Amino acid sequence: MQTLTRRTLVLAAALAVPLAALAAPQPAAAEKVLRVIPHADLKNIDPIWTTAYITRNHGYMVYDTLFAMDENLKPQPQMVDTWTVSDDQLTWTFVLRDGLKWHDGTDVTAEDCVASLKRWGARDGMGQQLMEVTESLTAADAKTIVMKLKEPYGLVLDSIGKISSNVPFMMPKALAETDPFEQVPEIVGSGPFKFSKDEWVPGSKVVYTKNQDYVPRSEPPSGAAGGKIAKVDRVEWIYIPDAQTATNALINGEVDYYEQPQPDLAPILRQASGVVVEVNDPLGNQGMLRMNHLHPPFDNKKIRQAVLKAIDQEVYMQAAVGDPEFYKVCYSYYACGSPLETFYGNELIANPSLADAKAMLAEAGYDGTPVVLMQPTDIPILSAFSLVTAQRLRDIGMTVEVQAMDWSTLTSRRAKKEPVDQGGWNIFHTWWIGGDITNPVVATGMSGGGIEKAWFGWPDNPELEKLRQAFARETDAKEQKALADQVQALAIDTVTHGNTGTFFVPVAYRDNVKGLIKSPVQFFWNIDVER
């Protein structure tokens, strides 16, 4: 039996209170509406300009892709009908499907897609690598895209079928020619839903309407691939930042779907009549501890390795997630359950020990330099990770200063390369969805590109970059796997980051909602609501 906590009792009392704030005009009787509580507010609407997951999800509503990852993370044609590659693997030819139209009624053309790929390739890390080996990208006719490469490249389809941010969404040429460092001025996609700009209320509500002209593929849905059939007339995203209010709304039937309920509220939702709670993402999320390689004390590899030795995933998961149903200990740097999952080279992290970490820290010559740890107090899981790290670093003898801030402030400060006493930082936590860490190239955190190319924290290891590039250019799957193993081993040795464990955020929905797709990303096609 589930133990009733004080929070449970407070919430139970709140359930009797109608949520007047959510009251909204009723749709026309004939309309079928899916009401969703998204995980965040939609502030920016250009999924090439930002990597924010909420904007990526918005992109999947209104845009389409040339290729898409199926449930096994294999790229499958989506807007593309047929495709060929030359024997020397240098010329790739893609022919678009019949019947593709933009939301303004005009035809989708190869020129539109060429411009879209170029804009994406200017912003996305995986796209940038593809463009580096691309000699030319042209439209041979209205439906045919030709990509000529300088050398064989093993990730062509994986790149243009990338499942998570930045997803290579297709846009009309006039919009795709927007400076990639500026947001597109309007939203015109070709996907299964249309963005209803006039009904968008930032901070409150986003509305999408069914694209009546969309021609779905004939295959069944599988991950991001297959037929995208809009089974409802409208999808309404209703932003409710307070977890208990959102929980009440679902229990009272005022919404149909809650994208990311807090794990500690899952038992309450499970006890509610007509509510289903389940994990819909088979890969889950991987927690990351990121150190700044530019400044003391973490410019010393041996000190970074001492911190890695102190990371006990079980401790982090118990503190941040709690219920063992929603987490697992897994030492692969690639998503656990994905094809490249490996435990190669993980001896340093597979047997955590505070005693060993303390000895390693002393041997590394740590001189007591204070460590500034940024704690995002508005994201409970990351806040908990931060407190665990602070305690464990103190346990091994480090001096730690925890600085509390909101996530927005943290994301601005983490870009600062200055020393700590000039506004810089030493450590922060974040996480990645499994779809973002399926190989060494898409996994931005494994870059060793230094101050110019690496992600925040800026690890600098040229050998690591050579291995990542070799992986991208390798066309044999067995050789790719061997290279991926080597990348992981070197990433652990140089300590690009720490892996604090794999956790799963459940979804919750009314039992009249049918057709959810299992995937690392939330999709809203194929979902029906039985009224």
Coordinates of C-alpha atoms in Angstrom, one line a residue:
M1 CA 0.0 0.0 0.0
Q2 CA 1.2 3.5 -0.8
T3 CA 2.1 5.5 2.3
L4 CA 0.3 8.8 2.5
T5 CA 2.8 11.7 2.8
R6 CA 2.0 15.2 4.0
R7 CA 2.2 16.3 0.3
T8 CA -0.3 13.6 -0.6
L9 CA -2.8 14.8 2.0
V10 CA -2.4 18.4 0.9
L11 CA -2.9 17.4 -2.7
A12 CA -5.9 15.2 -1.9
A13 CA -7.6 18.2 -0.2
A14 CA -6.9 20.3 -3.2
L15 CA -8.5 17.9 -5.6
A16 CA -12.0 19.0 -4.5
V17 CA -11.4 22.5 -5.7
P18 CA -12.4 23.2 -9.3
L19 CA -9.7 24.8 -11.4
A20 CA -11.4 27.9 -12.6
A21 CA -8.2 29.1 -14.1
L22 CA -8.3 26.4 -16.6
A23 CA -11.8 27.2 -17.8
A24 CA -11.8 27.7 -21.5
P25 CA -14.4 28.1 -24.2
Q26 CA -15.8 24.8 -25.3
P27 CA -14.9 23.7 -28.8
A28 CA -17.6 23.1 -31.4
A29 CA -19.4 19.8 -30.7
A30 CA -18.0 18.1 -33.8
E31 CA -14.4 19.0 -33.0
K32 CA -12.2 16.4 -31.3
V33 CA -9.6 18.2 -29.1
L34 CA -6.6 16.7 -27.3
R35 CA -5.7 18.9 -24.3
V36 CA -2.1 18.6 -23.3
I37 CA 0.0 19.9 -20.4
P38 CA 3.5 20.3 -22.0
H39 CA 6.7 20.1 -20.1
A40 CA 7.5 23.8 -20.7
D41 CA 6.2 27.0 -22.1
L42 CA 6.7 27.6 -25.8
K43 CA 8.5 30.9 -26.0
N44 CA 10.6 30.4 -29.2
I45 CA 9.1 28.8 -32.3
D46 CA 12.1 28.2 -34.6
P47 CA 13.5 24.7 -34.0
I48 CA 16.6 25.5 -36.0
W49 CA 17.4 28.6 -34.0
T50 CA 17.2 26.9 -30.6
T51 CA 17.7 23.3 -29.3
A52 CA 15.0 23.7 -26.6
Y53 CA 13.0 20.5 -26.4
I54 CA 9.7 22.3 -26.2
T55 CA 10.5 24.0 -29.5
R56 CA 11.6 20.7 -31.0
N57 CA 8.2 19.2 -30.1
H58 CA 6.5 22.2 -31.7
G59 CA 8.6 21.5 -34.8
Y60 CA 7.3 18.0 -35.0
M61 CA 3.7 19.3 -35.0
V62 CA 4.1 21.6 -37.9
Y63 CA 7.1 20.5 -40.0
D64 CA 8.1 17.3 -41.7
T65 CA 11.5 15.7 -42.3
L66 CA 13.2 14.0 -45.3
F67 CA 14.0 10.9 -43.1
A68 CA 13.0 10.0 -39.6
M69 CA 14.2 7.5 -37.0
D70 CA 11.9 4.5 -36.4
E71 CA 11.5 2.8 -33.0
N72 CA 14.8 1.0 -33.4
L73 CA 16.6 4.3 -34.2
K74 CA 17.1 3.4 -37.8
P75 CA 16.5 6.1 -40.4
Q76 CA 13.5 5.6 -42.6
P77 CA 12.3 7.7 -45.6
Q78 CA 9.6 10.2 -44.6
M79 CA 9.1 13.1 -47.1
V80 CA 11.5 11.1 -49.4
D81 CA 9.9 8.5 -51.7
T82 CA 13.0 6.9 -53.2
W83 CA 16.7 7.4 -52.8
T84 CA 19.9 6.0 -54.2
V85 CA 23.7 6.2 -53.5
S86 CA 26.4 5.8 -56.1
D87 CA 28.8 2.9 -55.9
D88 CA 31.6 5.2 -54.7
Q89 CA 29.2 6.5 -52.0
L90 CA 29.8 10.1 -53.0
T91 CA 26.5 11.0 -54.7
W92 CA 23.2 10.7 -52.9
T93 CA 20.0 11.3 -54.7
F94 CA 16.6 11.8 -53.0
V95 CA 13.2 12.0 -54.7
L96 CA 10.3 13.6 -52.8
R97 CA 7.0 11.9 -52.4
D98 CA 3.9 13.0 -54.5
G99 CA 1.4 15.3 -52.8
L100 CA 3.6 17.2 -50.4
K101 CA 2.3 20.7 -49.8
W102 CA 3.1 23.6 -47.5
H103 CA 0.4 24.8 -45.2
D104 CA -0.2 27.8 -47.5
G105 CA -1.2 25.4 -50.3
T106 CA 2.0 25.6 -52.4
D107 CA 4.0 22.5 -53.4
V108 CA 7.0 21.4 -51.5
T109 CA 10.0 21.5 -53.8
A110 CA 13.6 20.2 -53.8
E111 CA 14.8 23.8 -53.7
D112 CA 12.9 24.3 -50.4
C113 CA 14.6 21.2 -49.0
V114 CA 18.1 22.2 -50.2
A115 CA 17.7 25.6 -48.5
S116 CA 16.4 23.9 -45.3
L117 CA 19.3 21.5 -45.1
K118 CA 21.8 24.3 -45.6
R119 CA 20.3 26.3 -42.8
W120 CA 20.1 23.3 -40.4
G121 CA 23.7 22.5 -41.4
A122 CA 24.8 25.9 -40.3
R123 CA 23.5 25.5 -36.7
D124 CA 23.4 21.8 -35.7
G125 CA 26.6 20.1 -34.7
M126 CA 25.8 16.9 -36.6
G127 CA 24.7 19.0 -39.6
Q128 CA 28.0 21.0 -39.5
Q129 CA 30.0 17.8 -39.8
L130 CA 27.9 16.6 -42.7
M131 CA 28.3 20.0 -44.5
E132 CA 32.1 19.8 -44.0
V133 CA 32.2 16.7 -46.3
T134 CA 29.5 18.0 -48.7
E135 CA 30.9 19.3 -52.0
S136 CA 27.5 20.4 -53.4
L137 CA 23.8 20.2 -52.5
T138 CA 21.5 21.0 -55.3
A139 CA 18.0 20.6 -56.7
A140 CA 18.1 18.6 -60.0
D141 CA 14.4 19.2 -60.6
A142 CA 11.3 20.1 -58.6
K143 CA 11.4 16.8 -56.7
T144 CA 15.0 15.6 -56.8
I145 CA 17.7 16.6 -54.3
V146 CA 21.4 15.7 -55.1
M147 CA 24.1 15.7 -52.4
K148 CA 27.6 15.2 -53.6
L149 CA 30.3 14.4 -51.0
K150 CA 34.0 14.9 -50.9
E151 CA 34.5 11.5 -49.3
P152 CA 32.4 8.6 -48.1
Y153 CA 30.5 9.5 -45.0
G154 CA 28.8 6.9 -42.7
L155 CA 26.1 9.1 -41.2
V156 CA 24.3 10.7 -44.1
L157 CA 20.9 9.2 -43.3
D158 CA 21.4 9.3 -39.6
S159 CA 22.2 13.0 -39.8
I160 CA 19.2 14.1 -42.0
G161 CA 17.0 11.7 -40.0
K162 CA 18.2 13.0 -36.6
I163 CA 15.4 12.6 -34.1
S164 CA 16.2 15.4 -31.6
S165 CA 17.5 18.9 -31.5
N166 CA 18.3 20.3 -33.9
V167 CA 16.0 18.3 -36.0
P168 CA 16.5 19.0 -39.8
F169 CA 12.9 20.2 -40.4
M170 CA 12.0 21.3 -43.9
M171 CA 10.7 24.8 -44.5
P172 CA 9.8 26.8 -47.6
K173 CA 12.8 28.3 -49.3
A174 CA 11.9 31.9 -48.5
L175 CA 11.9 31.1 -44.8
A176 CA 14.8 28.7 -44.9
E177 CA 17.0 31.5 -46.3
T178 CA 16.6 33.3 -43.0
D179 CA 19.9 33.9 -41.2
P180 CA 20.3 30.7 -39.1
F181 CA 21.2 32.9 -36.1
E182 CA 17.8 34.7 -36.4
Q183 CA 14.4 33.2 -35.9
V184 CA 12.2 32.7 -38.9
P185 CA 9.5 35.4 -39.0
E186 CA 6.6 33.0 -39.5
I187 CA 5.7 29.4 -39.3
V188 CA 4.8 27.6 -42.6
G189 CA 5.3 23.8 -42.4
S190 CA 4.1 20.8 -44.2
G191 CA 3.5 18.5 -41.2
P192 CA 0.3 16.9 -39.9
F193 CA -0.8 20.0 -37.9
K194 CA -0.9 23.8 -38.5
F195 CA 0.3 26.3 -35.9
S196 CA -2.6 28.6 -35.0
K197 CA -0.7 31.8 -34.4
D198 CA -3.7 33.9 -33.6
E199 CA -4.6 31.6 -30.7
W200 CA -1.0 31.5 -29.3
V201 CA -0.8 33.0 -25.8
P202 CA 2.8 32.8 -24.6
G203 CA 2.9 31.6 -21.0
S204 CA -0.5 30.0 -21.3
K205 CA -1.7 28.3 -24.5
V206 CA -0.6 27.0 -27.9
V207 CA -3.1 25.6 -30.4
Y208 CA -2.5 23.4 -33.4
T209 CA -5.2 22.4 -36.0
K210 CA -5.3 19.4 -38.2
N211 CA -3.7 19.8 -41.6
Q212 CA -6.5 18.5 -43.9
D213 CA -4.2 18.3 -46.9
Y214 CA -1.4 16.2 -45.2
V215 CA -0.7 13.0 -47.0
P216 CA 0.7 10.5 -44.5
R217 CA 2.9 7.6 -45.4
S218 CA 1.2 4.2 -45.7
E219 CA 3.5 2.4 -43.1
P220 CA 2.3 2.2 -39.5
P221 CA 3.8 4.7 -37.1
S222 CA 7.2 3.7 -35.6
G223 CA 9.1 6.2 -33.6
A224 CA 9.3 9.4 -35.6
A225 CA 8.8 7.4 -38.8
G226 CA 5.8 5.9 -40.6
G227 CA 2.3 7.3 -41.1
K228 CA 1.6 10.6 -39.3
I229 CA -2.2 10.5 -39.0
A230 CA -3.8 13.4 -37.2
K231 CA -6.7 11.8 -35.4
V232 CA -7.9 14.9 -33.6
D233 CA -9.0 18.3 -35.0
R234 CA -7.1 20.3 -32.5
V235 CA -4.2 19.9 -30.1
E236 CA -4.1 22.5 -27.3
W237 CA -1.0 22.9 -25.2
I238 CA -2.1 24.4 -21.8
Y239 CA 1.0 25.4 -19.8
I240 CA 0.6 24.8 -16.1
P241 CA 4.0 25.2 -14.3
D242 CA 2.8 24.2 -10.9
A243 CA 3.0 20.4 -10.6
Q244 CA 0.1 19.9 -8.1
T245 CA -2.2 22.2 -10.2
A246 CA -1.3 20.2 -13.3
T247 CA -2.0 16.9 -11.4
N248 CA -5.4 18.2 -10.3
A249 CA -6.3 19.2 -13.8
L250 CA -5.6 15.7 -15.1
I251 CA -7.4 13.9 -12.3
N252 CA -10.4 16.1 -12.7
G253 CA -10.5 15.5 -16.5
E254 CA -9.8 19.1 -17.4
V255 CA -6.9 18.0 -19.6
D256 CA -6.2 14.7 -21.3
Y257 CA -2.5 14.3 -21.2
Y258 CA 0.3 15.4 -18.8
E259 CA 3.7 15.2 -20.5
Q260 CA 6.1 15.2 -17.5
P261 CA 4.5 14.7 -14.1
Q262 CA 7.0 14.6 -11.3
P263 CA 7.9 11.0 -10.4
D264 CA 6.9 11.6 -6.7
L265 CA 3.4 12.4 -7.9
A266 CA 3.1 9.2 -10.0
P267 CA 1.6 7.2 -7.1
I268 CA -1.2 9.8 -6.6
L269 CA -2.0 9.8 -10.3
R270 CA -2.0 6.0 -10.3
Q271 CA -4.6 5.9 -7.6
A272 CA -6.9 8.3 -9.5
S273 CA -9.8 6.9 -11.4
G274 CA -9.5 6.9 -15.2
V275 CA -5.8 7.9 -15.2
V276 CA -3.0 5.9 -16.7
V277 CA 0.7 6.4 -15.8
E278 CA 3.4 4.8 -17.8
V279 CA 6.9 5.3 -19.2
N280 CA 6.6 6.2 -22.8
D281 CA 10.3 6.7 -23.5
P282 CA 12.2 3.4 -23.8
L283 CA 15.6 5.1 -23.6
G284 CA 15.0 7.5 -20.8
N285 CA 17.3 10.4 -19.8
Q286 CA 20.9 10.4 -18.8
G287 CA 22.1 12.8 -16.0
M288 CA 25.3 14.7 -16.7
L289 CA 27.8 16.3 -14.3
R290 CA 29.8 18.9 -16.3
M291 CA 33.1 20.4 -15.1
N292 CA 34.8 23.4 -16.6
H293 CA 38.1 22.3 -18.1
L294 CA 39.4 25.9 -18.5
H295 CA 40.1 26.8 -14.9
P296 CA 41.4 25.3 -11.6
P297 CA 40.9 22.9 -10.1
F298 CA 39.3 21.0 -13.1
D299 CA 42.0 21.9 -15.6
N300 CA 43.8 19.0 -13.8
K301 CA 42.7 15.7 -15.3
K302 CA 43.6 13.7 -12.2
I303 CA 41.3 15.9 -10.2
R304 CA 38.5 15.4 -12.7
Q305 CA 39.1 11.7 -12.5
A306 CA 38.8 11.9 -8.7
V307 CA 35.4 13.5 -9.0
L308 CA 34.3 10.8 -11.5
K309 CA 35.3 8.2 -8.9
A310 CA 33.0 9.8 -6.4
I311 CA 29.9 9.6 -8.6
D312 CA 27.7 6.8 -7.3
Q313 CA 24.7 6.6 -9.6
E314 CA 22.5 4.9 -7.1
V315 CA 22.9 7.8 -4.6
Y316 CA 22.1 10.4 -7.3
M317 CA 19.0 8.5 -8.5
Q318 CA 17.6 7.8 -5.0
A319 CA 18.0 11.5 -4.2
A320 CA 16.6 12.9 -7.4
V321 CA 14.1 10.3 -8.6
G322 CA 13.4 8.1 -5.6
D323 CA 11.2 5.3 -7.1
P324 CA 13.4 2.5 -8.5
E325 CA 10.8 2.0 -11.1
F326 CA 11.9 5.2 -12.8
Y327 CA 15.6 4.9 -12.8
K328 CA 18.5 2.4 -13.4
V329 CA 22.2 2.3 -12.9
C330 CA 24.0 2.1 -16.2
Y331 CA 27.5 3.1 -17.0
S332 CA 27.3 3.4 -20.8
Y333 CA 27.9 7.0 -22.1
Y334 CA 25.6 6.1 -25.0
A335 CA 21.9 5.7 -24.3
C336 CA 21.3 2.4 -22.4
G337 CA 19.2 0.2 -24.7
S338 CA 20.5 1.9 -27.9
P339 CA 22.6 0.0 -30.5
L340 CA 25.9 1.5 -29.3
E341 CA 25.5 0.9 -25.6
T342 CA 28.8 -0.2 -24.2
F343 CA 30.7 -0.7 -21.0
Y344 CA 34.1 -0.5 -22.7
G345 CA 36.6 1.5 -20.8
N346 CA 34.4 2.2 -17.8
E347 CA 36.6 0.8 -15.1
L348 CA 37.0 4.2 -13.4
I349 CA 33.2 4.8 -13.1
A350 CA 31.8 1.3 -12.6
N351 CA 33.0 1.0 -9.0
P352 CA 32.4 4.3 -7.2
S353 CA 34.3 4.8 -4.0
L354 CA 34.6 7.9 -1.8
A355 CA 37.7 6.5 -0.1
D356 CA 39.4 5.9 -3.5
A357 CA 38.3 9.3 -4.8
K358 CA 39.7 11.0 -1.7
A359 CA 43.1 9.2 -2.2
M360 CA 43.1 10.2 -5.9
L361 CA 42.3 13.8 -5.0
A362 CA 45.2 13.9 -2.6
E363 CA 47.6 12.3 -5.1
A364 CA 46.5 14.9 -7.8
G365 CA 47.7 17.7 -5.5
Y366 CA 44.4 19.5 -4.9
D367 CA 45.2 22.7 -3.1
G368 CA 41.9 23.6 -1.7
T369 CA 40.8 25.8 -4.6
P370 CA 37.0 26.5 -4.0
V371 CA 34.6 24.9 -6.5
V372 CA 31.6 27.0 -7.5
L373 CA 28.7 24.6 -8.2
M374 CA 25.6 26.2 -10.0
Q375 CA 22.3 24.8 -8.6
P376 CA 19.2 25.3 -10.6
T377 CA 16.5 25.4 -7.9
D378 CA 13.6 25.5 -10.3
I379 CA 14.3 22.1 -11.7
P380 CA 13.9 19.5 -8.9
I381 CA 16.0 16.7 -10.4
L382 CA 18.9 19.0 -11.3
S383 CA 18.6 20.7 -7.9
A384 CA 18.9 17.3 -6.2
F385 CA 21.9 16.3 -8.3
S386 CA 23.6 19.5 -7.3
L387 CA 23.2 18.9 -3.6
V388 CA 24.4 15.3 -3.9
T389 CA 27.5 16.5 -5.8
A390 CA 28.2 19.2 -3.2
Q391 CA 28.1 16.7 -0.4
R392 CA 30.2 14.1 -2.1
L393 CA 32.9 16.6 -3.1
R394 CA 33.1 17.8 0.5
D395 CA 33.3 14.2 1.6
I396 CA 36.5 13.7 -0.4
G397 CA 38.0 16.9 0.8
M398 CA 37.0 19.6 -1.7
T399 CA 35.9 23.1 -0.8
V400 CA 32.5 23.7 -2.4
E401 CA 30.4 26.8 -2.8
V402 CA 26.8 26.1 -4.0
Q403 CA 25.3 29.0 -5.8
A404 CA 21.5 28.8 -6.2
M405 CA 19.9 30.2 -9.3
D406 CA 17.1 29.5 -11.8
W407 CA 17.8 27.4 -14.9
S408 CA 17.5 30.4 -17.2
T409 CA 20.3 32.2 -15.3
L410 CA 22.4 29.0 -15.3
T411 CA 22.1 28.5 -19.1
S412 CA 23.4 32.1 -19.6
R413 CA 26.2 31.8 -17.1
R414 CA 27.4 28.4 -18.4
A415 CA 28.4 30.2 -21.6
K416 CA 30.9 32.3 -19.8
K417 CA 34.5 31.3 -20.2
E418 CA 36.0 33.8 -17.7
P419 CA 37.5 32.6 -14.4
V420 CA 35.1 32.0 -11.5
D421 CA 36.0 35.4 -9.8
Q422 CA 34.9 37.1 -13.1
G423 CA 31.5 35.4 -13.4
G424 CA 32.6 32.0 -14.5
W425 CA 31.8 28.6 -13.0
N426 CA 33.2 25.2 -12.1
I427 CA 30.3 22.6 -12.2
F428 CA 26.7 22.3 -13.3
H429 CA 24.3 19.5 -13.9
T430 CA 22.0 18.8 -16.8
W431 CA 20.6 15.8 -18.6
W432 CA 20.1 14.5 -22.2
I433 CA 17.3 12.4 -23.6
G434 CA 18.5 9.1 -25.0
G435 CA 17.9 10.2 -28.6
D436 CA 20.6 12.8 -28.1
I437 CA 23.3 10.4 -27.0
T438 CA 23.0 7.5 -29.4
N439 CA 26.5 7.9 -31.1
P440 CA 29.7 9.9 -30.6
V441 CA 28.8 12.6 -33.1
V442 CA 25.3 13.4 -32.0
A443 CA 26.4 13.3 -28.3
T444 CA 27.6 16.9 -28.0
G445 CA 28.9 16.4 -24.5
M446 CA 31.6 13.9 -25.8
S447 CA 33.3 16.5 -28.0
G448 CA 36.9 17.3 -27.3
G449 CA 36.9 20.3 -29.5
G450 CA 38.3 22.7 -26.9
I451 CA 37.3 26.3 -26.5
E452 CA 36.3 26.7 -30.1
K453 CA 34.1 23.7 -30.8
A454 CA 33.3 21.8 -27.6
W455 CA 30.1 22.2 -25.6
F456 CA 30.1 24.3 -22.4
G457 CA 33.0 23.1 -20.2
W458 CA 35.2 23.0 -23.3
P459 CA 37.2 19.7 -23.0
D460 CA 40.2 19.8 -25.3
N461 CA 41.4 16.5 -26.6
P462 CA 42.4 16.3 -30.3
E463 CA 42.7 12.5 -30.3
L464 CA 39.1 12.4 -29.1
E465 CA 38.0 14.6 -32.0
K466 CA 39.9 12.4 -34.5
L467 CA 38.1 9.3 -33.2
R468 CA 34.7 11.1 -33.5
Q469 CA 35.4 12.2 -37.0
A470 CA 36.6 8.7 -37.9
F471 CA 33.3 7.3 -36.6
A472 CA 31.4 9.7 -38.8
R473 CA 33.3 8.8 -41.9
E474 CA 33.3 5.0 -41.3
T475 CA 30.7 3.2 -43.4
D476 CA 31.0 -0.3 -41.9
A477 CA 28.8 -0.8 -38.9
K478 CA 31.2 -3.2 -37.1
E479 CA 34.0 -0.7 -37.4
Q480 CA 31.7 2.1 -36.2
K481 CA 31.0 0.1 -33.1
A482 CA 34.6 -0.4 -32.4
L483 CA 35.3 3.4 -32.8
A484 CA 32.4 4.2 -30.6
D485 CA 33.9 2.1 -27.9
Q486 CA 37.2 3.9 -28.2
V487 CA 35.5 7.3 -28.0
Q488 CA 33.8 6.3 -24.8
A489 CA 37.0 5.0 -23.2
L490 CA 38.8 8.2 -24.1
A491 CA 35.9 10.4 -23.0
I492 CA 35.9 8.7 -19.6
D493 CA 39.7 9.0 -19.3
T494 CA 39.7 12.7 -20.2
V495 CA 36.5 13.2 -18.2
T496 CA 34.4 15.1 -20.7
H497 CA 31.6 14.6 -18.2
G498 CA 30.2 12.4 -15.5
N499 CA 27.2 10.1 -15.9
T500 CA 24.9 10.3 -12.9
G501 CA 22.4 7.6 -14.0
T502 CA 19.5 6.9 -16.3
F503 CA 16.0 8.0 -15.3
F504 CA 12.6 7.8 -16.9
V505 CA 10.0 10.5 -16.6
P506 CA 6.5 9.0 -16.8
V507 CA 3.6 10.4 -18.8
A508 CA 0.1 10.5 -17.4
Y509 CA -3.1 10.6 -19.4
R510 CA -6.9 9.9 -19.2
D511 CA -7.8 6.3 -20.2
N512 CA -9.8 7.6 -23.1
V513 CA -6.6 8.7 -24.8
K514 CA -5.4 6.0 -27.3
G515 CA -2.5 5.5 -29.7
L516 CA 0.6 6.9 -27.9
I517 CA 3.8 6.2 -29.7
K518 CA 6.8 4.9 -27.8
S519 CA 9.7 7.2 -28.4
P520 CA 12.3 9.4 -26.8
V521 CA 10.4 12.4 -28.2
Q522 CA 6.7 13.2 -27.6
F523 CA 4.6 13.0 -30.8
F524 CA 0.9 13.9 -31.1
W525 CA -0.1 12.3 -34.3
N526 CA -1.8 8.9 -34.1
I527 CA -3.3 9.9 -30.8
D528 CA -7.1 9.7 -30.5
V529 CA -9.5 10.8 -27.7
E530 CA -12.6 8.8 -27.3
R531 CA -15.4 11.1 -26.0

